[in-house]
PDB file of C-alpha atoms in Angstrom:
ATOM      1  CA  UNK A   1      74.609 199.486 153.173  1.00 46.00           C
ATOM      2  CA  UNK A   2      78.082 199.311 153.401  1.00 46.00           C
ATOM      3  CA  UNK A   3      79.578 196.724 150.945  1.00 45.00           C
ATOM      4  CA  UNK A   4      83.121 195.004 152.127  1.00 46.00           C
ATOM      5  CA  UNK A   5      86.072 194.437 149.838  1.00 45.00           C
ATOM      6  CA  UNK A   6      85.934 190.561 148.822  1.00 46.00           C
ATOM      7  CA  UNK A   7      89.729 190.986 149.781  1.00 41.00           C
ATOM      8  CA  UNK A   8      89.374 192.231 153.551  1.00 40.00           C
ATOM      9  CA  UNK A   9      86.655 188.884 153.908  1.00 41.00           C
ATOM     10  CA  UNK A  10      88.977 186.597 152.288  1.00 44.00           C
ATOM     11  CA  UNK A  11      92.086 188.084 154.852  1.00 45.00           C
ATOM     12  CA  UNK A  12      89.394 187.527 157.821  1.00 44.00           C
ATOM     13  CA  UNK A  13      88.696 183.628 156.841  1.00 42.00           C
ATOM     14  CA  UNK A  14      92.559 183.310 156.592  1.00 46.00           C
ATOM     15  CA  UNK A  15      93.011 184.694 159.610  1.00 47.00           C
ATOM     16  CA  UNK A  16      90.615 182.358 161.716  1.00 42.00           C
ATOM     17  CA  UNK A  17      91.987 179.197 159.555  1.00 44.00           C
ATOM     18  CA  UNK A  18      95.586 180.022 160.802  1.00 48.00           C
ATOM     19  CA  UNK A  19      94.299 180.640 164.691  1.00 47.00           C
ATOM     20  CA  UNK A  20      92.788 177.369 165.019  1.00 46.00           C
ATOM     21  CA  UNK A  21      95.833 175.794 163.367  1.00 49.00           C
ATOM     22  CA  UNK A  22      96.866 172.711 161.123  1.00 48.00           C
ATOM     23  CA  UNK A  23      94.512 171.031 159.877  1.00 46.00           C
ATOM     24  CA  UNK A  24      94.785 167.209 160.292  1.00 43.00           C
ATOM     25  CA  UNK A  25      96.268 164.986 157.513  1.00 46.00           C
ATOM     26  CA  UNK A  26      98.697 162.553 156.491  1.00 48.00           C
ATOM     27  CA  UNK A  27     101.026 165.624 157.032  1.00 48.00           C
ATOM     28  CA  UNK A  28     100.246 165.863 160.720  1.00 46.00           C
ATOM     29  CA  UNK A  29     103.001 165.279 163.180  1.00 48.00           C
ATOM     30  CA  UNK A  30     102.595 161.448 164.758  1.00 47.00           C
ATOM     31  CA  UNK A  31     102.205 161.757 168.543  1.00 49.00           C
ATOM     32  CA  UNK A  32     104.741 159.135 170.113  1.00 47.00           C
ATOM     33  CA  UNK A  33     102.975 156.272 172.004  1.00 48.00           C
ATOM     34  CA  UNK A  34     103.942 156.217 175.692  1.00 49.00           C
ATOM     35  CA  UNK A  35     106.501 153.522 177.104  1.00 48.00           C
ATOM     36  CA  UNK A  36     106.338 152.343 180.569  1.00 47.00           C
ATOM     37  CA  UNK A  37     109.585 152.280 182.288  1.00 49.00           C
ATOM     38  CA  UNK A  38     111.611 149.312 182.793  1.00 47.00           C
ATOM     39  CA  UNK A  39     110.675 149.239 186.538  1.00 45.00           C
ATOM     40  CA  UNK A  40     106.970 148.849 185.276  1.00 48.00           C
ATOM     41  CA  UNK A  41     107.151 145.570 183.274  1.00 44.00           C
ATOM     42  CA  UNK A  42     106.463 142.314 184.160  1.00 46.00           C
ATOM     43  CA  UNK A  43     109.631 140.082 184.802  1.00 48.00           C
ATOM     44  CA  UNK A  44     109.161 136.477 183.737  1.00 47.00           C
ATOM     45  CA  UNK A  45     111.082 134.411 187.148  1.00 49.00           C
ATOM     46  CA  UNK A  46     113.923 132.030 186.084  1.00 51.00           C
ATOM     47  CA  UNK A  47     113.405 128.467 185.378  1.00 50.00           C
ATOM     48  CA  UNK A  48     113.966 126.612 188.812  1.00 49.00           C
ATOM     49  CA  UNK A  49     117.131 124.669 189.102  1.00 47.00           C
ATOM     50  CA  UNK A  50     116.828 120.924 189.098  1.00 42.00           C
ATOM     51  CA  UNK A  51     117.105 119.430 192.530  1.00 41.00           C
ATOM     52  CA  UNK A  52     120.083 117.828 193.369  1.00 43.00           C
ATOM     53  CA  UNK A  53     120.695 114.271 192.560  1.00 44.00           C
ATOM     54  CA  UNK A  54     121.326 112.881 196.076  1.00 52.00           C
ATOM     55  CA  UNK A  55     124.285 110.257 196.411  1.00 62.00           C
ATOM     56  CA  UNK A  56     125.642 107.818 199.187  1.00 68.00           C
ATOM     57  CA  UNK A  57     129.053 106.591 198.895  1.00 76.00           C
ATOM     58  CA  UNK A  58     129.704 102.876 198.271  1.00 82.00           C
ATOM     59  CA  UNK A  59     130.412 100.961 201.885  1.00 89.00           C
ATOM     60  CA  UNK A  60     133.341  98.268 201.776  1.00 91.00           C
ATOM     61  CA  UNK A  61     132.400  94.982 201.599  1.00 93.00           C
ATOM     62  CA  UNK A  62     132.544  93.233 204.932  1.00 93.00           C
ATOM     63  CA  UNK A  63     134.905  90.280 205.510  1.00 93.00           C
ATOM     64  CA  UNK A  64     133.662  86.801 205.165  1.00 94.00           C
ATOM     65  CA  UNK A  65     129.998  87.874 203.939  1.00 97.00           C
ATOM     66  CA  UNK A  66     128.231  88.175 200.642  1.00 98.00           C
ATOM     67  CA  UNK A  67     124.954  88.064 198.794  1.00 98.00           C
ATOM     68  CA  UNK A  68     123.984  84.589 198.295  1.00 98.00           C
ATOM     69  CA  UNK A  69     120.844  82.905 196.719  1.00 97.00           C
ATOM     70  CA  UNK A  70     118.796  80.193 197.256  1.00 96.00           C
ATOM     71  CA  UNK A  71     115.742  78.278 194.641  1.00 95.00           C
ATOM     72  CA  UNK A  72     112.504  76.764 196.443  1.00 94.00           C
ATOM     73  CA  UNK A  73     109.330  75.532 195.540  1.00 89.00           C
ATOM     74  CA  UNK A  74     106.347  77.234 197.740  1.00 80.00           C
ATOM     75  CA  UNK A  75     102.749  75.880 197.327  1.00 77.00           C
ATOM     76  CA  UNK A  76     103.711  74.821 193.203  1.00 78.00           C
ATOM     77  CA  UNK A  77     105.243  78.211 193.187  1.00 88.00           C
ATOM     78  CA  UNK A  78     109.178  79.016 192.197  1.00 95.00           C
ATOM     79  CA  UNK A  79     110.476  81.551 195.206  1.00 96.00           C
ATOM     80  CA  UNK A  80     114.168  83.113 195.556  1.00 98.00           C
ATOM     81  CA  UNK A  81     115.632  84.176 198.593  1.00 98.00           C
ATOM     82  CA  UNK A  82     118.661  86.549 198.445  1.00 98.00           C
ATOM     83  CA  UNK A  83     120.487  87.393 201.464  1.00 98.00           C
ATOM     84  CA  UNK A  84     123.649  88.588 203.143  1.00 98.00           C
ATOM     85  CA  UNK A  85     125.107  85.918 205.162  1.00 97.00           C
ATOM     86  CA  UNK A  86     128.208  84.637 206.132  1.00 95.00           C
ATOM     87  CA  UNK A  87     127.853  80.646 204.935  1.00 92.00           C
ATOM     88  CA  UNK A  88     127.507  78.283 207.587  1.00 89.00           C
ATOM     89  CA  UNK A  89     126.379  80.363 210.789  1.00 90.00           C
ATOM     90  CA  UNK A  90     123.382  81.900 211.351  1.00 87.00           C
ATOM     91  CA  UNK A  91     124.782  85.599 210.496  1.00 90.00           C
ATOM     92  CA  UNK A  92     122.482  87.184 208.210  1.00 94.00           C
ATOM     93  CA  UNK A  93     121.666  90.826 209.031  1.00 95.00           C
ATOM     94  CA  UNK A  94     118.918  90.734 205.442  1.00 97.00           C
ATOM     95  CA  UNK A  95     117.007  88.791 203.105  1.00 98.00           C
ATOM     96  CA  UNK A  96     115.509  89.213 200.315  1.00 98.00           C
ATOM     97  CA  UNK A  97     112.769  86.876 198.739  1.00 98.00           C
ATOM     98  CA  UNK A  98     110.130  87.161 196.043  1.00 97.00           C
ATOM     99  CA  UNK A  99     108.078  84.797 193.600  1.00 96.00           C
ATOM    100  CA  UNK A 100     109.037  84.216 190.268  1.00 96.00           C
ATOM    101  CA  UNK A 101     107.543  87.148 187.455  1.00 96.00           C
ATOM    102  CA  UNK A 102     105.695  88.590 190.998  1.00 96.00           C
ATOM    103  CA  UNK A 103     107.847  92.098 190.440  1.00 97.00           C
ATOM    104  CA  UNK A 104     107.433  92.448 194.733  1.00 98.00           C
ATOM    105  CA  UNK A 105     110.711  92.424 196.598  1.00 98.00           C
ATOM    106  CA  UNK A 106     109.808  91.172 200.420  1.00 98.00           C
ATOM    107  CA  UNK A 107     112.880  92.138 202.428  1.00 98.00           C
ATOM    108  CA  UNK A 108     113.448  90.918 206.085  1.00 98.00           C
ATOM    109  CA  UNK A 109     115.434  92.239 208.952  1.00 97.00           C
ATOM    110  CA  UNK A 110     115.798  90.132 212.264  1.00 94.00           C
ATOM    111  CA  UNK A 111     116.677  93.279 215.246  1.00 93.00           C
ATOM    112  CA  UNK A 112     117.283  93.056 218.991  1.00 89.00           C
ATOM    113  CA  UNK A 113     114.769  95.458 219.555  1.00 90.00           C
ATOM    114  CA  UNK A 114     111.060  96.248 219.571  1.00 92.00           C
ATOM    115  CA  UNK A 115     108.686  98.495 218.818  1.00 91.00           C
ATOM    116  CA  UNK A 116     110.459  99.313 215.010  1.00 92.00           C
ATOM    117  CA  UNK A 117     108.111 100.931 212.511  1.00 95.00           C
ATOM    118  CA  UNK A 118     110.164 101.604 209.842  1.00 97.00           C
ATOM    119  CA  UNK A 119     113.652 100.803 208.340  1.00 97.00           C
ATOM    120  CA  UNK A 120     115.781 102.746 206.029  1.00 97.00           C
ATOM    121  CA  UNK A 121     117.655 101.928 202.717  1.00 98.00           C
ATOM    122  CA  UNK A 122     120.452 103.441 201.184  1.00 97.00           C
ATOM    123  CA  UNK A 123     121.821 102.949 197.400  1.00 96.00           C
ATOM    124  CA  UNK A 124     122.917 104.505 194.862  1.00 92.00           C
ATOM    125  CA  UNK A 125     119.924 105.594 194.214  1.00 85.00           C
ATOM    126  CA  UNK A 126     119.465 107.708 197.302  1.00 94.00           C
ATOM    127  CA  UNK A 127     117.992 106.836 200.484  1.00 96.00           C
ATOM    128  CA  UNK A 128     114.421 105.980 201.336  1.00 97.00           C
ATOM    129  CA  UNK A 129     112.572 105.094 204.921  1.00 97.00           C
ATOM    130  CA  UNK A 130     110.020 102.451 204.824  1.00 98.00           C
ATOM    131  CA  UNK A 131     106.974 101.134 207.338  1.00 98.00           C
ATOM    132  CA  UNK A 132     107.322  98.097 208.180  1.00 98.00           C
ATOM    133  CA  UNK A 133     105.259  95.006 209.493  1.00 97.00           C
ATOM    134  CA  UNK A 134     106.959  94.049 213.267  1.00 96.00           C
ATOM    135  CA  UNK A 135     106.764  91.023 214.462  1.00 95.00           C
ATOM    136  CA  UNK A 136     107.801  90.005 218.083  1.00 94.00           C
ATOM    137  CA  UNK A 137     109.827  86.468 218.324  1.00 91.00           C
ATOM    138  CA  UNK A 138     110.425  85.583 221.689  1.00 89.00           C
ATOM    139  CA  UNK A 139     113.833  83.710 221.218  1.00 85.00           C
ATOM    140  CA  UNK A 140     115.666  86.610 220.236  1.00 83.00           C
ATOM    141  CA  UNK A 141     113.773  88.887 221.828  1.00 87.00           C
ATOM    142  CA  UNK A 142     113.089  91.219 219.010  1.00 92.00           C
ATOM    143  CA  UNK A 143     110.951  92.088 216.226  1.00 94.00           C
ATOM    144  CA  UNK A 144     111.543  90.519 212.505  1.00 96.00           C
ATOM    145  CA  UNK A 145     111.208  93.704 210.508  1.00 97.00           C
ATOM    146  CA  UNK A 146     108.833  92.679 206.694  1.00 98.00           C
ATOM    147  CA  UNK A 147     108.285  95.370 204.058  1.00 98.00           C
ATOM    148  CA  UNK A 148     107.355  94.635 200.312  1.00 98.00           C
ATOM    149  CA  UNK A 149     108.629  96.894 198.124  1.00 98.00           C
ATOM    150  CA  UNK A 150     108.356  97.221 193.929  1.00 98.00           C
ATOM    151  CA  UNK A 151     111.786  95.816 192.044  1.00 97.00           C
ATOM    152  CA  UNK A 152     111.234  98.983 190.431  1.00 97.00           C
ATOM    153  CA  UNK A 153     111.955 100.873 193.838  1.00 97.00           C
ATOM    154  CA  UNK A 154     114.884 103.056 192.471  1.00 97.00           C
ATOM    155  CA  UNK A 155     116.924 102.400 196.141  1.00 97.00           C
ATOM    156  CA  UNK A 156     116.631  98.379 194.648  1.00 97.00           C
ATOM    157  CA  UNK A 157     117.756  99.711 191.200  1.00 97.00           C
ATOM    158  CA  UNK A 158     121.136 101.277 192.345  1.00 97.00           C
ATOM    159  CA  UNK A 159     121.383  97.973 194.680  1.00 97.00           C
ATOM    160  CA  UNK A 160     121.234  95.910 191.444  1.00 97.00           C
ATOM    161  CA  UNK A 161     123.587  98.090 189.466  1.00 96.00           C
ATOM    162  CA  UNK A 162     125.882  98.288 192.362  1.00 96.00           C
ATOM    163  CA  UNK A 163     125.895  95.365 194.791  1.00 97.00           C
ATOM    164  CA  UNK A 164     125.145  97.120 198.132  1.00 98.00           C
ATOM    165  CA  UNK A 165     122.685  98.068 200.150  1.00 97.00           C
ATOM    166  CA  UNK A 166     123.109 100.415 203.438  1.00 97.00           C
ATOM    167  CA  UNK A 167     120.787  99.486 206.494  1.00 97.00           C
ATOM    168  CA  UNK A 168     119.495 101.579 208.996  1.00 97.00           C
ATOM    169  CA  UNK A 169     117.048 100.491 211.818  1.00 96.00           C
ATOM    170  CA  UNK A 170     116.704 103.111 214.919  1.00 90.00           C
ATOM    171  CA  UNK A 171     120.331 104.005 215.626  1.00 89.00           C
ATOM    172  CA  UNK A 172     122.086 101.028 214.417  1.00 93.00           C
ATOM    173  CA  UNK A 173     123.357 100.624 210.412  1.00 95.00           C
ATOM    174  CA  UNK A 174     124.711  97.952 208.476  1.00 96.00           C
ATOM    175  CA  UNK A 175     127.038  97.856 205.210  1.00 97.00           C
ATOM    176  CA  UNK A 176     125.750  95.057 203.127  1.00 98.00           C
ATOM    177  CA  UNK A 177     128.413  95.207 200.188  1.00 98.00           C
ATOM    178  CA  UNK A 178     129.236  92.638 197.516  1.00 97.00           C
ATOM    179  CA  UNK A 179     132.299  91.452 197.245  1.00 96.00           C
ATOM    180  CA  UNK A 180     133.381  92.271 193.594  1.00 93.00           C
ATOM    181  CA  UNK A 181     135.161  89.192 192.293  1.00 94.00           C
ATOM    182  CA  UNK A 182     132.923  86.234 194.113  1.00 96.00           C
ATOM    183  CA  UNK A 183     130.238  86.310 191.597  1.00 97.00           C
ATOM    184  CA  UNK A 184     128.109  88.031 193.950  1.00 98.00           C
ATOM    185  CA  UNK A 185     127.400  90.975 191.235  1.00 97.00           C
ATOM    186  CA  UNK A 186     126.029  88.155 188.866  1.00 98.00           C
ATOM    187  CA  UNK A 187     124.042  86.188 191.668  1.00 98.00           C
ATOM    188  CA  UNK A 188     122.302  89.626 192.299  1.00 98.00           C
ATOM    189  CA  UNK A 189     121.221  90.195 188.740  1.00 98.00           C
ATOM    190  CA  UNK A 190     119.971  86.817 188.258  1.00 98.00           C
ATOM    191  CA  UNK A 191     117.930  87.153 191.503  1.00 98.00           C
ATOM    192  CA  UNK A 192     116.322  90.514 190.016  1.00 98.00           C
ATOM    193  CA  UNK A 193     115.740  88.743 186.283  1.00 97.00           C
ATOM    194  CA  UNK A 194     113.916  86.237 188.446  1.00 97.00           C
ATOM    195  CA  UNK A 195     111.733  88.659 190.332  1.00 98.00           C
ATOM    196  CA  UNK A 196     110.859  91.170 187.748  1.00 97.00           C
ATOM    197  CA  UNK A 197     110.498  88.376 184.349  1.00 92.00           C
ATOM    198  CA  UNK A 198     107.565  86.186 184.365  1.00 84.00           C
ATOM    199  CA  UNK A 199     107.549  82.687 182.533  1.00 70.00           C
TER     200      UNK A 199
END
């Protein structure tokens, strides 16, 4: 039996430890984690711009008619009637009426026409299209035009604040613009504290 030199076995277990390589340890070279390129991520989309505040420039006022008011008593009830008239004729393309503290606007519209089923409002608030109630009168051969709409309607806000309304049935639109030294502006406000504040 052939004994082998302790030195020849030691060279042979060197040999295989240095052909399987490094051992692992805190030594070890860190293998770099992979990154995705940028074409690969996610993109979070832009905030959306905030739509466009919409604006109507402010009609003249038209000579010889304003916004005028009126008190009754309806049924024990307090009721206001604003409307644009010229005093003393029967000129008065709108009205607007409500009960005291009700917070309902009911606006009116006498046409030469028939068949309406909505009207339109313009303020500087923007403008808005309404249905309407239509009801035939015979006389003038035409429909009176009714809608109820909230004081809080932001077309009757910029009317407050500004003193004029735009109307638009079919085809056909009206200026209805405050004059601004006749007291109108004031007349307006008070009608709206009326409205919108109950007793």
């Amino acid at each position: 039996m052939t004994i082998r030199s302790p030195l020849l076995l030691a060279a042979a277990v060197a040999g295989l430890l240095a052909a399987c390589g490094p051992a692992a340890g805190d030594d070890a070279p860190v293998t770099p984690a992979l990154v995705a390129p940028a074409s690969d991520v996610e993109s979070v989309p832009p905030e959306p711009s905030p739509a466009p505040v919409q604006t109507v420039p402010a009609p003249r006022p038209q000579e010889g008619m304003d916004w005028y008011t009126r008190a009754s008593m309806d049924e024990g009830q307090s009721r206001m009637r604003l409307a644009y008239e010229m005093p003393g004729t029967d000129d008065q393309p709108m009205g607007i009426n409500c009960l005291r503290g009700s917070g309902v606007l009911t606006i009116d519209h006498q046409t030469h026409t028939t068949g309406n089923r909505t009207l339109t409002l313009s303020s500087q608030g923007g403008t808005r299209t309404y249905p309407v109630r239509a009801t035939f009168y015979e006389e003038m051969n035409g429909d009176e035009l009714a809608v109820d709409i909230p004081g809080t309607d932001p077309i009757l806000t910029g009317f407050r604040q500004t003193g004029w309304l735009r109307l638009t049935v079919n085809d056909h639109t009206q200026d209805l613009a405050a004059h601004p030294d006749s007291g109108a502006l004031q007349r307006i406000d008070d009608f709206f504290s009326f409205c919108m504040t109950r007793e």
